[in-house]
PDB file of C-alpha atoms in Angstrom:
ATOM      1  CA  UNK L   1      36.581 120.280  76.970  1.00 83.00           C
ATOM      2  CA  UNK L   2      37.896 117.825  79.574  1.00 81.00           C
ATOM      3  CA  UNK L   3      36.817 118.972  82.979  1.00 94.00           C
ATOM      4  CA  UNK L   4      35.665 118.250  86.510  1.00 97.00           C
ATOM      5  CA  UNK L   5      32.565 120.224  87.442  1.00 97.00           C
ATOM      6  CA  UNK L   6      31.519 120.946  91.008  1.00 97.00           C
ATOM      7  CA  UNK L   7      28.341 122.593  92.205  1.00 97.00           C
ATOM      8  CA  UNK L   8      27.644 124.797  93.997  1.00 97.00           C
ATOM      9  CA  UNK L   9      30.743 127.007  93.962  1.00 96.00           C
ATOM     10  CA  UNK L  10      29.687 128.803  97.131  1.00 97.00           C
ATOM     11  CA  UNK L  11      27.211 127.872  99.829  1.00 96.00           C
ATOM     12  CA  UNK L  12      26.316 129.389 103.178  1.00 96.00           C
ATOM     13  CA  UNK L  13      24.001 127.255 105.236  1.00 95.00           C
ATOM     14  CA  UNK L  14      23.105 126.436 108.817  1.00 95.00           C
ATOM     15  CA  UNK L  15      24.008 123.624 111.165  1.00 96.00           C
ATOM     16  CA  UNK L  16      22.046 120.438 110.635  1.00 94.00           C
ATOM     17  CA  UNK L  17      20.603 121.179 107.210  1.00 95.00           C
ATOM     18  CA  UNK L  18      21.548 118.341 104.863  1.00 96.00           C
ATOM     19  CA  UNK L  19      23.434 119.351 101.756  1.00 97.00           C
ATOM     20  CA  UNK L  20      24.985 117.716  98.712  1.00 97.00           C
ATOM     21  CA  UNK L  21      27.901 118.950  96.652  1.00 98.00           C
ATOM     22  CA  UNK L  22      27.872 117.443  93.189  1.00 98.00           C
ATOM     23  CA  UNK L  23      30.919 116.450  91.169  1.00 98.00           C
ATOM     24  CA  UNK L  24      30.937 115.292  87.584  1.00 98.00           C
ATOM     25  CA  UNK L  25      33.797 114.469  85.216  1.00 97.00           C
ATOM     26  CA  UNK L  26      33.648 113.954  81.465  1.00 96.00           C
ATOM     27  CA  UNK L  27      36.976 112.157  81.007  1.00 95.00           C
ATOM     28  CA  UNK L  28      35.773 108.624  81.762  1.00 95.00           C
ATOM     29  CA  UNK L  29      38.160 108.486  84.718  1.00 95.00           C
ATOM     30  CA  UNK L  30      37.885 105.566  87.095  1.00 93.00           C
ATOM     31  CA  UNK L  31      39.391 107.241  90.154  1.00 94.00           C
ATOM     32  CA  UNK L  32      37.642 110.101  91.927  1.00 96.00           C
ATOM     33  CA  UNK L  33      38.313 111.794  95.251  1.00 96.00           C
ATOM     34  CA  UNK L  34      37.054 114.486  97.561  1.00 97.00           C
ATOM     35  CA  UNK L  35      39.400 116.763  99.495  1.00 96.00           C
ATOM     36  CA  UNK L  36      39.008 119.569 101.926  1.00 97.00           C
ATOM     37  CA  UNK L  37      41.564 122.331 102.255  1.00 96.00           C
ATOM     38  CA  UNK L  38      42.052 124.318 105.425  1.00 94.00           C
ATOM     39  CA  UNK L  39      44.724 126.940 106.234  1.00 89.00           C
ATOM     40  CA  UNK L  40      47.936 125.347 107.433  1.00 84.00           C
ATOM     41  CA  UNK L  41      46.633 121.807 106.903  1.00 87.00           C
ATOM     42  CA  UNK L  42      46.819 121.487 103.148  1.00 87.00           C
ATOM     43  CA  UNK L  43      44.609 119.150 101.149  1.00 92.00           C
ATOM     44  CA  UNK L  44      43.176 116.254 103.125  1.00 94.00           C
ATOM     45  CA  UNK L  45      41.323 113.415 101.494  1.00 93.00           C
ATOM     46  CA  UNK L  46      37.776 112.781 102.660  1.00 96.00           C
ATOM     47  CA  UNK L  47      36.667 109.860 100.496  1.00 95.00           C
ATOM     48  CA  UNK L  48      37.801 108.233  97.307  1.00 93.00           C
ATOM     49  CA  UNK L  49      36.413 105.871  94.701  1.00 94.00           C
ATOM     50  CA  UNK L  50      38.241 103.432  92.460  1.00 91.00           C
ATOM     51  CA  UNK L  51      35.215 102.674  90.290  1.00 91.00           C
ATOM     52  CA  UNK L  52      31.434 102.477  90.243  1.00 93.00           C
ATOM     53  CA  UNK L  53      30.097 101.238  93.590  1.00 93.00           C
ATOM     54  CA  UNK L  54      33.632 101.132  95.029  1.00 92.00           C
ATOM     55  CA  UNK L  55      34.266 103.814  97.639  1.00 94.00           C
ATOM     56  CA  UNK L  56      36.437 104.056 100.723  1.00 92.00           C
ATOM     57  CA  UNK L  57      37.349 106.441 103.513  1.00 93.00           C
ATOM     58  CA  UNK L  58      40.220 108.831 103.245  1.00 91.00           C
ATOM     59  CA  UNK L  59      41.925 110.610 106.118  1.00 90.00           C
ATOM     60  CA  UNK L  60      39.011 112.745 107.367  1.00 95.00           C
ATOM     61  CA  UNK L  61      35.728 110.952 106.528  1.00 97.00           C
ATOM     62  CA  UNK L  62      33.761 111.775 109.691  1.00 97.00           C
ATOM     63  CA  UNK L  63      30.542 113.638 108.954  1.00 97.00           C
ATOM     64  CA  UNK L  64      30.594 112.911 105.216  1.00 98.00           C
ATOM     65  CA  UNK L  65      29.096 110.355 102.863  1.00 98.00           C
ATOM     66  CA  UNK L  66      29.635 109.676  99.180  1.00 98.00           C
ATOM     67  CA  UNK L  67      28.164 107.505  96.469  1.00 96.00           C
ATOM     68  CA  UNK L  68      29.360 106.349  93.059  1.00 97.00           C
ATOM     69  CA  UNK L  69      26.387 105.024  91.148  1.00 97.00           C
ATOM     70  CA  UNK L  70      27.718 106.188  87.794  1.00 96.00           C
ATOM     71  CA  UNK L  71      31.276 106.545  86.612  1.00 96.00           C
ATOM     72  CA  UNK L  72      31.045 110.261  85.935  1.00 97.00           C
ATOM     73  CA  UNK L  73      29.393 111.391  89.196  1.00 98.00           C
ATOM     74  CA  UNK L  74      30.716 111.408  92.759  1.00 98.00           C
ATOM     75  CA  UNK L  75      28.545 113.517  95.072  1.00 98.00           C
ATOM     76  CA  UNK L  76      29.619 114.513  98.573  1.00 98.00           C
ATOM     77  CA  UNK L  77      26.855 114.461 101.177  1.00 98.00           C
ATOM     78  CA  UNK L  78      26.836 116.226 104.515  1.00 97.00           C
ATOM     79  CA  UNK L  79      23.892 114.705 106.398  1.00 95.00           C
ATOM     80  CA  UNK L  80      24.071 117.072 109.368  1.00 96.00           C
ATOM     81  CA  UNK L  81      26.616 119.802 108.667  1.00 97.00           C
ATOM     82  CA  UNK L  82      28.464 121.415 111.552  1.00 97.00           C
ATOM     83  CA  UNK L  83      30.607 124.564 111.726  1.00 97.00           C
ATOM     84  CA  UNK L  84      33.848 122.528 111.726  1.00 96.00           C
ATOM     85  CA  UNK L  85      32.989 121.459 108.179  1.00 97.00           C
ATOM     86  CA  UNK L  86      33.364 125.026 106.977  1.00 97.00           C
ATOM     87  CA  UNK L  87      36.098 124.659 104.389  1.00 97.00           C
ATOM     88  CA  UNK L  88      37.135 124.748 100.742  1.00 97.00           C
ATOM     89  CA  UNK L  89      36.259 121.460  99.041  1.00 98.00           C
ATOM     90  CA  UNK L  90      37.759 120.010  95.872  1.00 98.00           C
ATOM     91  CA  UNK L  91      36.695 117.067  93.776  1.00 98.00           C
ATOM     92  CA  UNK L  92      39.350 115.406  91.646  1.00 97.00           C
ATOM     93  CA  UNK L  93      39.593 112.586  89.137  1.00 96.00           C
ATOM     94  CA  UNK L  94      42.417 110.660  87.462  1.00 94.00           C
ATOM     95  CA  UNK L  95      42.679 108.121  84.697  1.00 91.00           C
ATOM     96  CA  UNK L  96      44.824 105.574  86.500  1.00 86.00           C
ATOM     97  CA  UNK L  97      46.387 104.955  89.870  1.00 81.00           C
ATOM     98  CA  UNK L  98      49.706 106.587  88.978  1.00 84.00           C
ATOM     99  CA  UNK L  99      48.302 109.404  86.864  1.00 89.00           C
ATOM    100  CA  UNK L 100      48.015 113.062  87.940  1.00 91.00           C
ATOM    101  CA  UNK L 101      44.725 114.345  89.240  1.00 93.00           C
ATOM    102  CA  UNK L 102      42.411 116.857  87.609  1.00 96.00           C
ATOM    103  CA  UNK L 103      40.574 119.150  89.985  1.00 97.00           C
ATOM    104  CA  UNK L 104      37.241 120.884  89.940  1.00 97.00           C
ATOM    105  CA  UNK L 105      37.032 124.609  90.615  1.00 97.00           C
ATOM    106  CA  UNK L 106      36.263 124.088  94.295  1.00 97.00           C
ATOM    107  CA  UNK L 107      33.273 124.644  96.556  1.00 98.00           C
ATOM    108  CA  UNK L 108      33.489 127.085  99.431  1.00 97.00           C
ATOM    109  CA  UNK L 109      31.165 125.952 102.212  1.00 97.00           C
ATOM    110  CA  UNK L 110      30.284 128.023 105.248  1.00 97.00           C
ATOM    111  CA  UNK L 111      28.271 126.321 107.983  1.00 97.00           C
ATOM    112  CA  UNK L 112      26.830 128.755 110.511  1.00 95.00           C
TER     113      UNK L 112
ATOM    114  CA  UNK V   1      56.657 112.731 110.814  1.00 72.00           C
ATOM    115  CA  UNK V   2      54.468 113.984 107.988  1.00 80.00           C
ATOM    116  CA  UNK V   3      54.240 111.798 104.895  1.00 88.00           C
ATOM    117  CA  UNK V   4      55.162 114.719 102.654  1.00 92.00           C
ATOM    118  CA  UNK V   5      56.954 117.789 103.965  1.00 93.00           C
ATOM    119  CA  UNK V   6      57.624 121.135 102.373  1.00 93.00           C
ATOM    120  CA  UNK V   7      59.040 124.401 103.610  1.00 88.00           C
ATOM    121  CA  UNK V   8      55.961 126.665 103.760  1.00 86.00           C
ATOM    122  CA  UNK V   9      57.920 129.782 102.869  1.00 87.00           C
ATOM    123  CA  UNK V  10      57.077 132.382 101.799  1.00 92.00           C
ATOM    124  CA  UNK V  11      59.932 132.720  99.371  1.00 94.00           C
ATOM    125  CA  UNK V  12      60.146 136.334  98.253  1.00 96.00           C
ATOM    126  CA  UNK V  13      62.354 136.638  95.175  1.00 97.00           C
ATOM    127  CA  UNK V  14      62.969 139.389  92.625  1.00 97.00           C
ATOM    128  CA  UNK V  15      61.942 138.983  89.009  1.00 97.00           C
ATOM    129  CA  UNK V  16      64.545 137.085  87.038  1.00 97.00           C
ATOM    130  CA  UNK V  17      65.842 135.157  90.026  1.00 97.00           C
ATOM    131  CA  UNK V  18      66.269 131.412  90.215  1.00 97.00           C
ATOM    132  CA  UNK V  19      64.472 129.709  93.063  1.00 96.00           C
ATOM    133  CA  UNK V  20      64.431 126.104  94.229  1.00 95.00           C
ATOM    134  CA  UNK V  21      61.965 124.200  96.393  1.00 93.00           C
ATOM    135  CA  UNK V  22      62.515 120.861  98.048  1.00 94.00           C
ATOM    136  CA  UNK V  23      60.045 118.315  99.276  1.00 95.00           C
ATOM    137  CA  UNK V  24      60.728 115.187 101.322  1.00 96.00           C
ATOM    138  CA  UNK V  25      58.559 112.094 101.557  1.00 94.00           C
ATOM    139  CA  UNK V  26      58.590 109.336 104.141  1.00 92.00           C
ATOM    140  CA  UNK V  27      57.356 106.269 102.228  1.00 88.00           C
ATOM    141  CA  UNK V  28      60.221 104.665 100.359  1.00 86.00           C
ATOM    142  CA  UNK V  29      57.726 102.703  98.239  1.00 85.00           C
ATOM    143  CA  UNK V  30      56.232 105.875  96.753  1.00 87.00           C
ATOM    144  CA  UNK V  31      55.789 105.543  93.026  1.00 86.00           C
ATOM    145  CA  UNK V  32      54.649 108.733  91.340  1.00 92.00           C
ATOM    146  CA  UNK V  33      55.595 112.323  91.996  1.00 94.00           C
ATOM    147  CA  UNK V  34      54.172 115.615  90.823  1.00 96.00           C
ATOM    148  CA  UNK V  35      54.395 119.342  91.315  1.00 97.00           C
ATOM    149  CA  UNK V  36      51.165 121.294  91.291  1.00 97.00           C
ATOM    150  CA  UNK V  37      50.626 125.019  91.327  1.00 97.00           C
ATOM    151  CA  UNK V  38      47.798 126.615  93.273  1.00 97.00           C
ATOM    152  CA  UNK V  39      46.747 130.240  93.023  1.00 96.00           C
ATOM    153  CA  UNK V  40      44.929 131.784  95.945  1.00 91.00           C
ATOM    154  CA  UNK V  41      41.589 130.052  96.588  1.00 83.00           C
ATOM    155  CA  UNK V  42      41.682 128.272  93.245  1.00 94.00           C
ATOM    156  CA  UNK V  43      42.057 124.643  92.287  1.00 96.00           C
ATOM    157  CA  UNK V  44      45.501 123.018  92.149  1.00 97.00           C
ATOM    158  CA  UNK V  45      46.773 122.614  88.608  1.00 96.00           C
ATOM    159  CA  UNK V  46      49.378 120.146  87.432  1.00 96.00           C
ATOM    160  CA  UNK V  47      52.690 121.855  86.774  1.00 96.00           C
ATOM    161  CA  UNK V  48      54.737 118.801  85.923  1.00 95.00           C
ATOM    162  CA  UNK V  49      55.322 115.168  86.686  1.00 93.00           C
ATOM    163  CA  UNK V  50      58.668 114.234  88.198  1.00 94.00           C
ATOM    164  CA  UNK V  51      60.743 111.420  86.776  1.00 88.00           C
ATOM    165  CA  UNK V  52      63.798 109.662  88.145  1.00 86.00           C
ATOM    166  CA  UNK V  53      65.915 110.947  85.287  1.00 87.00           C
ATOM    167  CA  UNK V  54      64.821 114.514  85.943  1.00 88.00           C
ATOM    168  CA  UNK V  55      62.746 116.520  83.544  1.00 92.00           C
ATOM    169  CA  UNK V  56      62.490 120.045  82.255  1.00 94.00           C
ATOM    170  CA  UNK V  57      59.629 122.124  80.922  1.00 93.00           C
ATOM    171  CA  UNK V  58      60.739 125.550  79.810  1.00 96.00           C
ATOM    172  CA  UNK V  59      61.944 127.451  82.869  1.00 97.00           C
ATOM    173  CA  UNK V  60      60.961 124.634  85.225  1.00 97.00           C
ATOM    174  CA  UNK V  61      63.131 121.660  86.149  1.00 97.00           C
ATOM    175  CA  UNK V  62      62.087 118.821  88.443  1.00 97.00           C
ATOM    176  CA  UNK V  63      64.357 116.243  90.019  1.00 95.00           C
ATOM    177  CA  UNK V  64      63.731 113.095  92.006  1.00 95.00           C
ATOM    178  CA  UNK V  65      66.217 111.588  94.445  1.00 93.00           C
ATOM    179  CA  UNK V  66      64.861 108.224  95.546  1.00 92.00           C
ATOM    180  CA  UNK V  67      67.820 107.401  97.754  1.00 92.00           C
ATOM    181  CA  UNK V  68      67.297 110.519  99.862  1.00 93.00           C
ATOM    182  CA  UNK V  69      63.527 110.561  99.325  1.00 94.00           C
ATOM    183  CA  UNK V  70      63.137 114.089  98.102  1.00 92.00           C
ATOM    184  CA  UNK V  71      61.986 115.889  95.016  1.00 96.00           C
ATOM    185  CA  UNK V  72      62.898 119.360  93.912  1.00 96.00           C
ATOM    186  CA  UNK V  73      61.556 122.079  91.665  1.00 97.00           C
ATOM    187  CA  UNK V  74      63.790 124.712  90.121  1.00 97.00           C
ATOM    188  CA  UNK V  75      62.314 127.833  88.548  1.00 97.00           C
ATOM    189  CA  UNK V  76      64.647 129.929  86.427  1.00 98.00           C
ATOM    190  CA  UNK V  77      64.127 133.542  85.361  1.00 98.00           C
ATOM    191  CA  UNK V  78      61.166 133.999  87.723  1.00 98.00           C
ATOM    192  CA  UNK V  79      58.184 135.944  86.418  1.00 98.00           C
ATOM    193  CA  UNK V  80      55.586 137.859  88.401  1.00 97.00           C
ATOM    194  CA  UNK V  81      53.060 135.321  87.141  1.00 97.00           C
ATOM    195  CA  UNK V  82      54.969 132.543  88.919  1.00 98.00           C
ATOM    196  CA  UNK V  83      53.689 133.868  92.255  1.00 97.00           C
ATOM    197  CA  UNK V  84      51.613 131.039  93.694  1.00 97.00           C
ATOM    198  CA  UNK V  85      51.767 128.146  96.130  1.00 96.00           C
ATOM    199  CA  UNK V  86      53.599 125.069  94.869  1.00 97.00           C
ATOM    200  CA  UNK V  87      52.366 121.700  96.084  1.00 96.00           C
ATOM    201  CA  UNK V  88      54.458 118.583  96.196  1.00 96.00           C
ATOM    202  CA  UNK V  89      52.380 115.457  95.529  1.00 94.00           C
ATOM    203  CA  UNK V  90      53.346 111.847  96.108  1.00 93.00           C
ATOM    204  CA  UNK V  91      51.470 108.705  95.111  1.00 90.00           C
ATOM    205  CA  UNK V  92      52.111 105.605  97.147  1.00 82.00           C
ATOM    206  CA  UNK V  93      52.188 101.987  96.098  1.00 71.00           C
ATOM    207  CA  UNK V  94      49.307  99.623  96.727  1.00 68.00           C
ATOM    208  CA  UNK V  95      45.933  98.993  95.120  1.00 64.00           C
ATOM    209  CA  UNK V  96      44.490 102.483  95.302  1.00 68.00           C
ATOM    210  CA  UNK V  97      47.824 104.281  95.286  1.00 73.00           C
ATOM    211  CA  UNK V  98      46.941 106.951  97.794  1.00 82.00           C
ATOM    212  CA  UNK V  99      47.773 110.500  96.853  1.00 89.00           C
ATOM    213  CA  UNK V 100      49.364 112.670  99.536  1.00 91.00           C
ATOM    214  CA  UNK V 101      49.825 116.417  99.226  1.00 93.00           C
ATOM    215  CA  UNK V 102      52.381 118.581 100.914  1.00 93.00           C
ATOM    216  CA  UNK V 103      51.037 121.723 102.543  1.00 92.00           C
ATOM    217  CA  UNK V 104      52.689 123.843  99.891  1.00 93.00           C
ATOM    218  CA  UNK V 105      55.463 126.401  99.490  1.00 95.00           C
ATOM    219  CA  UNK V 106      54.408 129.944  98.814  1.00 95.00           C
ATOM    220  CA  UNK V 107      56.362 131.909  96.226  1.00 96.00           C
ATOM    221  CA  UNK V 108      56.085 135.647  95.803  1.00 97.00           C
ATOM    222  CA  UNK V 109      57.972 137.163  92.877  1.00 97.00           C
ATOM    223  CA  UNK V 110      58.478 140.880  93.380  1.00 97.00           C
ATOM    224  CA  UNK V 111      59.195 143.519  90.712  1.00 94.00           C
TER     225      UNK V 111
END
């Protein structure tokens, strides 16, 4: 089954404790992205990747890092999480630049 | 001005009604257009792509007006299961072809 898999689905943690949210897709897609969704603000892009070792900042990259060492994986790293990063996070992938995106189930992060 | 704008709603309509949503975009060079559906706290799911000639999928019809820079979604014979938030999505031109989401229009179909 074609899918984007994120883990964990839910996480409650404390300020400053490094965490990683994993994202994996099995569709051999080149393009992958991370978004956060907050009430009233919609989906905002954090980082994106056009291929292995090619990543770039989206609209709200501060406080986040990513890596793309393999085509299928695109982890999101919060080196020192803060409460303002409490949000619903989605990973997405797409086959080509003009193709629709496929989303993971989402990760709900709470930073206390 | 936001890159992609939608009326947030909510639109409360009775079962069987026809409802239409509009979405405007600011970048005239935008290339690809989509409607997604998002249920509460779940991932957005592709509803349909939007083509210049207009396209239909069952009870759903999407239209694109490049001259006026808006896209529309028409839902006929609304079902309770259509209750969700509908996201307008625009892909811009350029190497990466950035994807921009509207904040969504909430639809509530009532019995």
